[in-house]
GROMACS .gro file of C-alpha atoms in nm:
model
  499
    1MET     CA    1   0.794  -7.910  -8.316
    2ALA     CA    2   0.849  -7.548  -8.205
    3GLN     CA    3   0.538  -7.327  -8.188
    4TRP     CA    4   0.717  -6.995  -8.234
    5THR     CA    5   0.717  -6.814  -8.568
    6SER     CA    6   0.961  -6.529  -8.498
    7ALA     CA    7   1.223  -6.438  -8.240
    8VAL     CA    8   1.320  -6.134  -8.035
    9GLY     CA    9   1.683  -6.088  -7.930
   10ALA     CA   10   1.797  -6.019  -7.576
   11ALA     CA   11   1.941  -5.676  -7.659
   12GLN     CA   12   1.628  -5.569  -7.846
   13LEU     CA   13   1.395  -5.686  -7.568
   14ALA     CA   14   1.609  -5.513  -7.307
   15ARG     CA   15   1.588  -5.182  -7.498
   16GLN     CA   16   1.212  -5.210  -7.526
   17LEU     CA   17   1.177  -5.284  -7.156
   18ARG     CA   18   1.403  -4.998  -7.049
   19ALA     CA   19   1.210  -4.757  -7.271
   20GLN     CA   20   0.893  -4.812  -7.069
   21GLN     CA   21   0.858  -4.504  -6.853
   22GLN     CA   22   0.868  -4.546  -6.479
   23ARG     CA   23   0.545  -4.428  -6.327
   24PRO     CA   24   0.592  -4.248  -5.994
   25LEU     CA   25   0.466  -4.454  -5.701
   26GLY     CA   26   0.152  -4.319  -5.539
   27PRO     CA   27   0.112  -4.258  -5.168
   28GLY     CA   28   0.129  -4.584  -4.977
   29SER     CA   29   0.227  -4.780  -5.289
   30ARG     CA   30   0.502  -5.038  -5.271
   31ARG     CA   31   0.743  -5.120  -5.549
   32PRO     CA   32   0.671  -5.467  -5.690
   33PRO     CA   33   0.938  -5.737  -5.680
   34ALA     CA   34   1.184  -5.723  -5.967
   35TYR     CA   35   1.052  -6.042  -6.129
   36ARG     CA   36   0.694  -5.908  -6.116
   37ALA     CA   37   0.792  -5.579  -6.280
   38LEU     CA   38   0.981  -5.769  -6.551
   39ALA     CA   39   0.686  -6.001  -6.616
   40ASP     CA   40   0.447  -5.705  -6.635
   41GLY     CA   41   0.680  -5.525  -6.875
   42ILE     CA   42   0.692  -5.823  -7.114
   43ARG     CA   43   0.317  -5.870  -7.085
   44LEU     CA   44   0.258  -5.506  -7.181
   45LEU     CA   45   0.481  -5.542  -7.487
   46VAL     CA   46   0.272  -5.842  -7.596
   47LEU     CA   47  -0.064  -5.677  -7.524
   48GLU     CA   48   0.037  -5.364  -7.712
   49GLY     CA   49   0.167  -5.570  -8.003
   50ARG     CA   50   0.530  -5.453  -7.995
   51VAL     CA   51   0.643  -5.809  -7.925
   52ALA     CA   52   0.455  -6.042  -8.156
   53VAL     CA   53   0.246  -6.335  -8.038
   54ALA     CA   54   0.438  -6.661  -8.095
   55ALA     CA   55   0.772  -6.480  -8.075
   56ARG     CA   56   1.055  -6.680  -7.919
   57LEU     CA   57   1.199  -6.499  -7.617
   58PRO     CA   58   1.569  -6.502  -7.527
   59ALA     CA   59   1.704  -6.771  -7.300
   60GLU     CA   60   1.698  -6.681  -6.931
   61ARG     CA   61   2.073  -6.638  -6.905
   62GLU     CA   62   2.091  -6.416  -7.218
   63LEU     CA   63   1.816  -6.183  -7.099
   64ALA     CA   64   1.962  -6.167  -6.749
   65VAL     CA   65   2.294  -6.047  -6.890
   66ALA     CA   66   2.126  -5.790  -7.118
   67LEU     CA   67   1.922  -5.651  -6.828
   68ALA     CA   68   2.196  -5.678  -6.565
   69VAL     CA   69   1.969  -5.876  -6.333
   70SER     CA   70   1.999  -6.223  -6.185
   71ARG     CA   71   1.897  -6.528  -6.382
   72THR     CA   72   1.662  -6.610  -6.093
   73THR     CA   73   1.472  -6.287  -6.161
   74VAL     CA   74   1.423  -6.375  -6.528
   75ALA     CA   75   1.326  -6.735  -6.447
   76ALA     CA   76   1.064  -6.616  -6.196
   77ALA     CA   77   0.927  -6.363  -6.449
   78TYR     CA   78   0.898  -6.631  -6.717
   79GLU     CA   79   0.722  -6.863  -6.472
   80ALA     CA   80   0.473  -6.589  -6.383
   81LEU     CA   81   0.401  -6.527  -6.751
   82ARG     CA   82   0.347  -6.900  -6.808
   83ALA     CA   83   0.102  -6.912  -6.518
   84GLU     CA   84  -0.093  -6.620  -6.667
   85GLY     CA   85  -0.103  -6.768  -7.017
   86PHE     CA   86   0.133  -6.514  -7.177
   87LEU     CA   87   0.418  -6.759  -7.227
   88GLU     CA   88   0.447  -7.117  -7.344
   89SER     CA   89   0.756  -7.336  -7.324
   90ARG     CA   90   0.877  -7.671  -7.444
   91ARG     CA   91   1.201  -7.842  -7.356
   92GLY     CA   92   1.445  -7.805  -7.642
   93ALA     CA   93   1.230  -7.543  -7.819
   94GLY     CA   94   1.255  -7.254  -7.572
   95SER     CA   95   0.979  -7.016  -7.464
   96TRP     CA   96   0.750  -6.809  -7.682
   97THR     CA   97   0.484  -6.546  -7.624
   98ALA     CA   98   0.114  -6.628  -7.620
   99VAL     CA   99  -0.223  -6.472  -7.542
  100PRO     CA  100  -0.448  -6.638  -7.280
  101ALA     CA  101  -0.757  -6.813  -7.407
  102GLY     CA  102  -1.047  -6.570  -7.440
  103ASN     CA  103  -0.825  -6.263  -7.473
  104PRO     CA  104  -0.823  -6.075  -7.803
  105LEU     CA  105  -0.503  -6.064  -8.002
  106PRO     CA  106  -0.309  -5.745  -7.929
  107ALA     CA  107  -0.409  -5.451  -8.146
  108ARG     CA  108  -0.127  -5.292  -8.336
  109GLY     CA  109  -0.325  -4.967  -8.330
  110LEU     CA  110  -0.264  -4.877  -8.695
  111GLU     CA  111  -0.463  -5.125  -8.899
  112PRO     CA  112  -0.817  -4.999  -8.967
  113LEU     CA  113  -1.101  -5.159  -8.777
  114PRO     CA  114  -1.358  -5.352  -8.982
  115PRO     CA  115  -1.650  -5.120  -9.064
  116GLU     CA  116  -1.887  -5.330  -8.857
  117ALA     CA  117  -1.679  -5.263  -8.543
  118LEU     CA  118  -1.693  -4.885  -8.571
  119GLY     CA  119  -2.022  -4.857  -8.382
  120SER     CA  120  -1.869  -4.955  -8.048
  121MET     CA  121  -1.511  -4.838  -8.092
  122ILE     CA  122  -1.381  -4.493  -8.186
  123ASP     CA  123  -1.090  -4.565  -8.416
  124LEU     CA  124  -0.801  -4.320  -8.388
  125GLY     CA  125  -0.557  -4.573  -8.522
  126CYS     CA  126  -0.552  -4.476  -8.890
  127ALA     CA  127  -0.496  -4.127  -9.028
  128SER     CA  128  -0.750  -4.170  -9.308
  129LEU     CA  129  -1.081  -4.001  -9.385
  130PRO     CA  130  -1.391  -4.125  -9.569
  131ALA     CA  131  -1.405  -4.067  -9.944
  132PRO     CA  132  -1.485  -3.709 -10.056
  133GLU     CA  133  -1.809  -3.775 -10.237
  134PRO     CA  134  -1.943  -3.719 -10.496
  135TRP     CA  135  -1.596  -3.721 -10.646
  136LEU     CA  136  -1.518  -4.086 -10.585
  137THR     CA  137  -1.835  -4.197 -10.761
  138ARG     CA  138  -1.779  -3.955 -11.048
  139ALA     CA  139  -1.420  -4.069 -11.089
  140VAL     CA  140  -1.517  -4.434 -11.106
  141GLN     CA  141  -1.794  -4.361 -11.354
  142GLY     CA  142  -1.552  -4.162 -11.567
  143ALA     CA  143  -1.300  -4.446 -11.550
  144LEU     CA  144  -1.559  -4.700 -11.662
  145GLU     CA  145  -1.640  -4.486 -11.965
  146GLU     CA  146  -1.270  -4.481 -12.062
  147LEU     CA  147  -1.204  -4.847 -11.988
  148PRO     CA  148  -1.315  -5.020 -12.316
  149PRO     CA  149  -0.997  -4.942 -12.521
  150TYR     CA  150  -0.779  -5.078 -12.239
  151ALA     CA  151  -0.994  -5.389 -12.206
  152HIS     CA  152  -0.876  -5.492 -12.553
  153THR     CA  153  -0.515  -5.500 -12.432
  154HIS     CA  154  -0.335  -5.741 -12.196
  155GLY     CA  155  -0.385  -5.488 -11.914
  156ASP     CA  156  -0.028  -5.504 -11.780
  157TYR     CA  157   0.140  -5.165 -11.750
  158PRO     CA  158   0.439  -5.212 -11.517
  159ALA     CA  159   0.534  -4.842 -11.532
  160GLY     CA  160   0.172  -4.726 -11.515
  161LEU     CA  161  -0.077  -4.607 -11.776
  162PRO     CA  162   0.099  -4.366 -12.015
  163ALA     CA  163  -0.183  -4.112 -11.976
  164LEU     CA  164  -0.149  -4.106 -11.596
  165ARG     CA  165   0.232  -4.090 -11.609
  166GLN     CA  166   0.203  -3.789 -11.840
  167MET     CA  167  -0.057  -3.629 -11.614
  168ILE     CA  168   0.158  -3.664 -11.301
  169ALA     CA  169   0.466  -3.538 -11.487
  170ASP     CA  170   0.270  -3.235 -11.608
  171ARG     CA  171   0.167  -3.154 -11.251
  172TYR     CA  172   0.531  -3.147 -11.140
  173THR     CA  173   0.619  -2.932 -11.440
  174ALA     CA  174   0.338  -2.689 -11.351
  175ASP     CA  175   0.485  -2.676 -10.999
  176GLY     CA  176   0.812  -2.548 -11.145
  177ILE     CA  177   0.994  -2.881 -11.168
  178PRO     CA  178   1.028  -2.989 -11.533
  179THR     CA  179   0.942  -3.359 -11.548
  180MET     CA  180   0.906  -3.615 -11.826
  181PRO     CA  181   0.671  -3.914 -11.807
  182GLU     CA  182   0.984  -4.130 -11.822
  183GLN     CA  183   1.058  -4.000 -11.470
  184ILE     CA  184   0.732  -4.139 -11.330
  185MET     CA  185   0.633  -4.489 -11.222
  186VAL     CA  186   0.279  -4.550 -11.097
  187THR     CA  187   0.263  -4.786 -10.798
  188THR     CA  188   0.009  -4.955 -10.575
  189GLY     CA  189   0.004  -4.685 -10.310
  190ALA     CA  190   0.296  -4.507 -10.147
  191MET     CA  191   0.382  -4.823  -9.955
  192GLY     CA  192   0.429  -5.006 -10.285
  193ALA     CA  193   0.656  -4.728 -10.407
  194ILE     CA  194   0.877  -4.729 -10.098
  195ASP     CA  195   0.889  -5.108 -10.087
  196ALA     CA  196   1.015  -5.112 -10.448
  197ILE     CA  197   1.277  -4.847 -10.372
  198CYS     CA  198   1.404  -5.030 -10.063
  199HIS     CA  199   1.440  -5.358 -10.250
  200LEU     CA  200   1.627  -5.190 -10.534
  201PHE     CA  201   1.864  -4.973 -10.331
  202ALA     CA  202   1.904  -5.140  -9.991
  203GLY     CA  203   1.973  -5.509  -9.953
  204ARG     CA  204   1.946  -5.688  -9.620
  205GLY     CA  205   2.169  -5.532  -9.361
  206GLU     CA  206   2.195  -5.194  -9.537
  207ARG     CA  207   2.154  -4.882  -9.325
  208ILE     CA  208   1.853  -4.656  -9.379
  209ALA     CA  209   1.839  -4.325  -9.190
  210VAL     CA  210   1.491  -4.234  -9.066
  211GLU     CA  211   1.340  -3.944  -8.880
  212SER     CA  212   1.272  -4.013  -8.514
  213PRO     CA  213   0.976  -4.030  -8.479
  214SER     CA  214   0.861  -4.146  -8.824
  215TYR     CA  215   0.567  -4.314  -8.999
  216ALA     CA  216   0.518  -4.648  -8.827
  217ASN     CA  217   0.412  -4.857  -9.128
  218ILE     CA  218   0.719  -4.750  -9.324
  219LEU     CA  219   0.947  -4.834  -9.031
  220GLN     CA  220   0.795  -5.182  -9.015
  221LEU     CA  221   0.824  -5.226  -9.392
  222MET     CA  222   1.195  -5.144  -9.372
  223ARG     CA  223   1.252  -5.375  -9.077
  224GLU     CA  224   1.090  -5.663  -9.261
  225ALA     CA  225   1.311  -5.588  -9.562
  226GLY     CA  226   1.611  -5.646  -9.335
  227ALA     CA  227   1.725  -5.284  -9.312
  228ARG     CA  228   1.928  -5.147  -9.023
  229LEU     CA  229   1.739  -4.836  -8.917
  230VAL     CA  230   1.942  -4.534  -8.804
  231PRO     CA  231   1.716  -4.289  -8.617
  232VAL     CA  232   1.775  -3.913  -8.648
  233ALA     CA  233   1.596  -3.710  -8.381
  234MET     CA  234   1.353  -3.440  -8.488
  235GLU     CA  235   1.347  -3.102  -8.317
  236GLU     CA  236   1.079  -3.047  -8.054
  237GLY     CA  237   0.730  -2.941  -8.155
  238LEU     CA  238   0.697  -2.835  -8.518
  239GLY     CA  239   1.064  -2.748  -8.559
  240GLY     CA  240   1.126  -3.027  -8.807
  241TRP     CA  241   1.467  -3.160  -8.904
  242ASP     CA  242   1.775  -3.108  -8.689
  243LEU     CA  243   2.028  -3.053  -8.967
  244ASN     CA  244   2.333  -3.089  -8.744
  245ARG     CA  245   2.219  -3.437  -8.646
  246TRP     CA  246   2.142  -3.523  -9.006
  247ARG     CA  247   2.487  -3.414  -9.121
  248GLN     CA  248   2.649  -3.621  -8.848
  249VAL     CA  249   2.449  -3.935  -8.931
  250LEU     CA  250   2.502  -3.901  -9.304
  251ARG     CA  251   2.874  -3.852  -9.248
  252ASP     CA  252   2.933  -4.119  -8.981
  253ALA     CA  253   2.680  -4.391  -9.068
  254ALA     CA  254   2.688  -4.344  -9.448
  255PRO     CA  255   2.336  -4.484  -9.493
  256ARG     CA  256   2.242  -4.609  -9.840
  257LEU     CA  257   1.896  -4.453  -9.812
  258ALA     CA  258   1.722  -4.194  -9.596
  259TYR     CA  259   1.345  -4.165  -9.555
  260VAL     CA  260   1.193  -3.824  -9.474
  261VAL     CA  261   0.852  -3.655  -9.472
  262ALA     CA  262   0.906  -3.285  -9.544
  263ASP     CA  263   0.540  -3.181  -9.574
  264PHE     CA  264   0.328  -3.207  -9.258
  265HIS     CA  265   0.536  -3.485  -9.114
  266ASN     CA  266   0.365  -3.799  -8.989
  267PRO     CA  267   0.330  -3.804  -8.688
  268THR     CA  268   0.450  -3.460  -8.571
  269GLY     CA  269   0.293  -3.237  -8.839
  270ALA     CA  270   0.617  -3.042  -8.894
  271LEU     CA  271   0.670  -2.857  -9.222
  272ALA     CA  272   1.033  -2.824  -9.335
  273GLY     CA  273   1.132  -2.485  -9.478
  274GLU     CA  274   1.313  -2.438  -9.808
  275ASP     CA  275   1.651  -2.372  -9.649
  276ARG     CA  276   1.639  -2.703  -9.464
  277ARG     CA  277   1.525  -2.885  -9.776
  278ARG     CA  278   1.814  -2.749  -9.979
  279ALA     CA  279   2.064  -2.822  -9.700
  280LEU     CA  280   1.947  -3.181  -9.653
  281VAL     CA  281   1.966  -3.253 -10.026
  282ASP     CA  282   2.318  -3.109 -10.040
  283SER     CA  283   2.426  -3.318  -9.740
  284ALA     CA  284   2.275  -3.635  -9.883
  285ARG     CA  285   2.441  -3.578 -10.220
  286SER     CA  286   2.780  -3.526 -10.052
  287ALA     CA  287   2.736  -3.845  -9.848
  288GLY     CA  288   2.617  -4.055 -10.143
  289THR     CA  289   2.283  -4.116  -9.971
  290VAL     CA  290   1.961  -4.141 -10.171
  291LEU     CA  291   1.669  -3.951 -10.016
  292ILE     CA  292   1.320  -4.102 -10.024
  293VAL     CA  293   1.090  -3.802  -9.983
  294ASP     CA  294   0.732  -3.888  -9.890
  295GLU     CA  295   0.492  -3.622 -10.022
  296THR     CA  296   0.164  -3.795  -9.939
  297MET     CA  297   0.055  -3.513  -9.701
  298ARG     CA  298   0.175  -3.224  -9.920
  299GLU     CA  299  -0.165  -3.109 -10.043
  300LEU     CA  300  -0.323  -3.112  -9.698
  301HIS     CA  301  -0.233  -2.759  -9.589
  302LEU     CA  302  -0.523  -2.662  -9.362
  303ASP     CA  303  -0.460  -2.299  -9.266
  304ASP     CA  304  -0.503  -2.016  -9.516
  305ASP     CA  305  -0.177  -1.846  -9.421
  306VAL     CA  306   0.046  -2.149  -9.496
  307ALA     CA  307   0.317  -2.060  -9.746
  308MET     CA  308   0.411  -2.394  -9.899
  309PRO     CA  309   0.782  -2.435  -9.976
  310ARG     CA  310   0.892  -2.587 -10.303
  311PRO     CA  311   0.904  -2.968 -10.314
  312VAL     CA  312   1.231  -3.125 -10.206
  313CYS     CA  313   1.291  -3.249 -10.560
  314ALA     CA  314   1.315  -2.886 -10.673
  315PHE     CA  315   1.667  -2.895 -10.529
  316ASP     CA  316   1.752  -3.209 -10.727
  317PRO     CA  317   1.550  -3.174 -11.050
  318ALA     CA  318   1.725  -3.460 -11.229
  319GLY     CA  319   1.609  -3.703 -10.960
  320SER     CA  320   1.945  -3.868 -10.893
  321THR     CA  321   1.956  -3.792 -10.518
  322VAL     CA  322   1.587  -3.737 -10.440
  323LEU     CA  323   1.326  -4.005 -10.508
  324THR     CA  324   0.986  -3.845 -10.456
  325VAL     CA  325   0.688  -4.057 -10.352
  326GLY     CA  326   0.331  -3.934 -10.390
  327SER     CA  327  -0.007  -4.092 -10.333
  328ALA     CA  328  -0.381  -4.046 -10.363
  329SER     CA  329  -0.446  -4.214 -10.028
  330LYS     CA  330  -0.423  -3.912  -9.794
  331ALA     CA  331  -0.523  -3.628 -10.025
  332PHE     CA  332  -0.814  -3.823 -10.177
  333TRP     CA  333  -0.904  -4.160 -10.021
  334ALA     CA  334  -0.710  -4.450  -9.868
  335GLY     CA  335  -0.917  -4.695 -10.071
  336MET     CA  336  -0.775  -4.547 -10.391
  337ARG     CA  337  -0.446  -4.740 -10.391
  338ILE     CA  338  -0.258  -4.526 -10.639
  339GLY     CA  339   0.091  -4.396 -10.569
  340TRP     CA  340   0.387  -4.289 -10.777
  341VAL     CA  341   0.762  -4.236 -10.779
  342ARG     CA  342   0.939  -3.944 -10.944
  343ALA     CA  343   1.309  -4.010 -11.011
  344ALA     CA  344   1.574  -4.009 -11.282
  345PRO     CA  345   1.472  -4.210 -11.592
  346ASP     CA  346   1.737  -4.477 -11.532
  347VAL     CA  347   1.611  -4.528 -11.174
  348ILE     CA  348   1.255  -4.560 -11.302
  349ARG     CA  349   1.365  -4.819 -11.559
  350SER     CA  350   1.537  -5.021 -11.286
  351LEU     CA  351   1.229  -5.001 -11.061
  352VAL     CA  352   1.003  -5.112 -11.346
  353ALA     CA  353   1.231  -5.404 -11.434
  354ALA     CA  354   1.241  -5.522 -11.072
  355ARG     CA  355   0.866  -5.489 -11.040
  356ALA     CA  356   0.803  -5.782 -11.271
  357TYR     CA  357   0.889  -6.011 -10.980
  358ALA     CA  358   0.660  -5.835 -10.733
  359ASP     CA  359   0.312  -5.705 -10.824
  360MET     CA  360   0.341  -5.672 -11.205
  361GLY     CA  361   0.146  -5.347 -11.210
  362THR     CA  362  -0.126  -5.130 -11.061
  363PRO     CA  363  -0.500  -5.184 -11.134
  364VAL     CA  364  -0.601  -5.010 -11.456
  365LEU     CA  365  -0.945  -4.897 -11.339
  366GLU     CA  366  -0.806  -4.708 -11.039
  367GLN     CA  367  -0.540  -4.543 -11.255
  368LEU     CA  368  -0.810  -4.428 -11.495
  369ALA     CA  369  -1.010  -4.287 -11.204
  370VAL     CA  370  -0.718  -4.080 -11.074
  371ASN     CA  371  -0.636  -3.965 -11.425
  372TRP     CA  372  -0.998  -3.856 -11.474
  373LEU     CA  373  -0.987  -3.658 -11.149
  374MET     CA  374  -0.665  -3.479 -11.240
  375ARG     CA  375  -0.773  -3.409 -11.599
  376THR     CA  376  -1.117  -3.268 -11.516
  377GLY     CA  377  -1.035  -3.058 -11.209
  378GLY     CA  378  -1.214  -3.303 -10.982
  379TRP     CA  379  -0.890  -3.364 -10.794
  380GLU     CA  380  -0.867  -3.002 -10.681
  381GLU     CA  381  -1.233  -2.999 -10.576
  382ALA     CA  382  -1.197  -3.325 -10.383
  383VAL     CA  383  -0.880  -3.203 -10.209
  384ARG     CA  384  -1.058  -2.880 -10.114
  385LEU     CA  385  -1.333  -3.086  -9.947
  386ARG     CA  386  -1.071  -3.299  -9.777
  387ARG     CA  387  -0.897  -2.991  -9.635
  388GLU     CA  388  -1.223  -2.850  -9.500
  389GLN     CA  389  -1.312  -3.176  -9.329
  390ALA     CA  390  -0.964  -3.223  -9.183
  391ARG     CA  391  -0.955  -2.861  -9.058
  392GLU     CA  392  -1.292  -2.896  -8.883
  393ASN     CA  393  -1.190  -3.227  -8.730
  394ARG     CA  394  -0.852  -3.088  -8.617
  395ASP     CA  395  -1.009  -2.791  -8.444
  396ALA     CA  396  -1.274  -3.005  -8.273
  397LEU     CA  397  -1.021  -3.263  -8.155
  398VAL     CA  398  -0.777  -2.998  -8.028
  399ALA     CA  399  -1.051  -2.825  -7.828
  400ALA     CA  400  -1.180  -3.152  -7.682
  401VAL     CA  401  -0.835  -3.282  -7.578
  402ARG     CA  402  -0.740  -2.949  -7.424
  403ARG     CA  403  -1.061  -2.950  -7.222
  404GLU     CA  404  -1.056  -3.315  -7.109
  405LEU     CA  405  -0.677  -3.363  -7.077
  406PRO     CA  406  -0.525  -3.021  -7.002
  407GLU     CA  407  -0.197  -3.176  -6.886
  408TRP     CA  408  -0.130  -3.328  -7.231
  409GLU     CA  409   0.102  -3.120  -7.451
  410PHE     CA  410   0.109  -3.074  -7.828
  411SER     CA  411   0.169  -2.821  -8.103
  412VAL     CA  412  -0.112  -2.767  -8.352
  413PRO     CA  413   0.016  -2.828  -8.707
  414ALA     CA  414  -0.090  -2.615  -9.001
  415GLY     CA  415  -0.161  -2.920  -9.213
  416GLY     CA  416  -0.154  -3.295  -9.239
  417LEU     CA  417  -0.373  -3.534  -9.046
  418THR     CA  418  -0.207  -3.595  -8.708
  419LEU     CA  419  -0.138  -3.453  -8.362
  420TRP     CA  420   0.173  -3.575  -8.179
  421VAL     CA  421   0.082  -3.560  -7.811
  422ARG     CA  422   0.298  -3.581  -7.500
  423THR     CA  423   0.083  -3.759  -7.241
  424GLY     CA  424   0.182  -3.587  -6.919
  425GLY     CA  425   0.417  -3.861  -6.802
  426LEU     CA  426   0.178  -4.150  -6.871
  427SER     CA  427   0.287  -4.452  -7.075
  428GLY     CA  428   0.154  -4.441  -7.429
  429SER     CA  429   0.162  -4.820  -7.440
  430ARG     CA  430  -0.054  -4.846  -7.129
  431LEU     CA  431  -0.291  -4.584  -7.269
  432ALA     CA  432  -0.330  -4.788  -7.588
  433VAL     CA  433  -0.418  -5.100  -7.390
  434ALA     CA  434  -0.653  -4.916  -7.152
  435GLY     CA  435  -0.811  -4.725  -7.441
  436GLU     CA  436  -0.925  -5.043  -7.613
  437GLY     CA  437  -1.102  -5.138  -7.290
  438VAL     CA  438  -1.303  -4.814  -7.280
  439GLY     CA  439  -1.381  -4.794  -7.653
  440VAL     CA  440  -1.114  -4.576  -7.812
  441ARG     CA  441  -0.830  -4.706  -8.026
  442VAL     CA  442  -0.509  -4.506  -8.031
  443PRO     CA  443  -0.153  -4.595  -8.139
  444SER     CA  444   0.117  -4.542  -7.879
  445GLY     CA  445   0.434  -4.343  -7.936
  446PRO     CA  446   0.673  -4.640  -7.960
  447ARG     CA  447   0.502  -4.740  -8.286
  448PHE     CA  448   0.670  -4.438  -8.443
  449GLY     CA  449   1.016  -4.484  -8.297
  450VAL     CA  450   1.305  -4.728  -8.310
  451ASP     CA  451   1.359  -4.971  -8.021
  452GLY     CA  452   1.084  -4.844  -7.792
  453ALA     CA  453   1.141  -4.468  -7.807
  454PHE     CA  454   0.854  -4.221  -7.741
  455GLU     CA  455   0.683  -4.417  -7.466
  456GLY     CA  456   0.539  -4.091  -7.335
  457TYR     CA  457   0.348  -4.006  -7.656
  458VAL     CA  458   0.040  -4.102  -7.856
  459ARG     CA  459  -0.065  -4.002  -8.207
  460LEU     CA  460  -0.415  -3.859  -8.258
  461PRO     CA  461  -0.537  -3.825  -8.619
  462PHE     CA  462  -0.797  -3.579  -8.745
  463THR     CA  463  -1.040  -3.853  -8.842
  464VAL     CA  464  -1.332  -3.762  -8.613
  465GLY     CA  465  -1.503  -3.435  -8.542
  466GLY     CA  466  -1.799  -3.281  -8.360
  467PRO     CA  467  -1.959  -3.492  -8.085
  468VAL     CA  468  -1.743  -3.794  -8.179
  469ALA     CA  469  -1.426  -3.596  -8.113
  470GLU     CA  470  -1.562  -3.496  -7.773
  471GLU     CA  471  -1.652  -3.855  -7.691
  472ALA     CA  472  -1.308  -3.970  -7.803
  473ALA     CA  473  -1.140  -3.720  -7.571
  474GLN     CA  474  -1.362  -3.827  -7.283
  475ARG     CA  475  -1.273  -4.193  -7.339
  476LEU     CA  476  -0.903  -4.103  -7.359
  477ALA     CA  477  -0.939  -3.918  -7.029
  478GLN     CA  478  -1.099  -4.229  -6.879
  479ALA     CA  479  -0.812  -4.442  -7.007
  480ALA     CA  480  -0.563  -4.191  -6.863
  481ARG     CA  481  -0.731  -4.217  -6.521
  482LEU     CA  482  -0.706  -4.595  -6.536
  483VAL     CA  483  -0.337  -4.580  -6.623
  484GLY     CA  484  -0.271  -4.314  -6.361
  485ALA     CA  485  -0.438  -4.534  -6.101
  486GLY     CA  486  -0.214  -4.825  -6.195
  487ALA     CA  487  -0.445  -5.018  -6.428
  488GLY     CA  488  -0.464  -5.062  -6.801
  489ALA     CA  489  -0.763  -5.242  -6.948
  490GLY     CA  490  -0.798  -5.456  -6.639
  491MET     CA  491  -0.428  -5.516  -6.583
  492GLU     CA  492  -0.190  -5.378  -6.325
  493ALA     CA  493   0.040  -5.124  -6.483
  494PRO     CA  494   0.397  -5.254  -6.498
  495ARG     CA  495   0.677  -5.049  -6.347
  496THR     CA  496   1.044  -5.042  -6.427
  497PHE     CA  497   1.204  -5.347  -6.272
  498VAL     CA  498   1.487  -5.316  -6.025
  499ALA     CA  499   1.778  -5.558  -6.004
   0.00000   0.00000   0.00000
């Protein structure tokens, strides 16, 4: 019986291997044999989690053709991986990836660490902050007081509690975008909202255009839904969308959906201006593409002089082209799994009908808590605390990274929760592996790209401040020295293989 649970194709593996940056050879260094470089490249993909454990690898001949190397080179690389415990094989079943006994499973760098592990590891994997107390406690207490009438019902509200739908609609209306509660569906977080949209609009094999880079968890969600991702490059720094590229992709690829983050983009922090928002909506409408607009970072403007543009849905008020997704997870707390979709009423009805076969509905108590916050003004107070904390953390992290790693490059965003950092020619994947060995957890750039792009980047969230931010930067500098010296968490750094 085969031991593999997934498979990676030859073309996909070849793209991931080629995307690994070639590190310049140091004085007196010799280039490793081609098979050794190939084996090290595959091992790094496994250690960093970009090729899953128990994933079936391509046959030797298939990978040799995709890489334009000899079959002997691939066979020798596979044999080296088997000897090191990173590959297992069985006649008739092929070869699949493994992790040697005693080694931890590769960290994907985005899932939060268990709270008990935070004492020894600085976690820069998740862009989430602790709850803004006392508002979480007050919201839950307020929800408990309002719960009894709902407890006498069946408790299933597939579209969300009517009171919360009305509250969210009123907030859009107050923002200058007239909205009815029939245009709102409450979901289990933003991920639940986008998952529902993808299943309704894009069947397996459908094209979805995505920013490049983009939010890693959403990219993975879309991959697992069977979508064909079409990356659209962002401008450098905080420039945001490249509209010429977007027009070309929308015209030539005709994607069914497009996913964008207009407000303090994750991971770059870019803020799209009104002209670009209007132009993208017009282009999407002309192409017949539905825009999923993720607004989860919108309220996290950190600098006083930020002039926030109107929401993207202001340029499509009926909600036929723009499906807006919001959430309490970034602005309030990730543990409050409340999200929502704003769209045309017929789209909302279709989403609600399809939901019956997924999660049925969102927990009532959490909906009541968010409704209490929004009704009493607690939401605004909690978001104000969140902005202050994120601003202090951002400034501390920026100062520490500039001091410890002056060769790293980044633009400081005016909001959001993340820095997108170019690592001075070092491999982000190697830095992620080496970082875990020295006590700092950081996601590498390829997490946020398609097919291994952005190897020379890492994402740093504003989740730590003060002395912890300084310690994090020092540990990152230590990891960078290890990678620069040709090691990553105890392993020799792989180089680009040569045929």
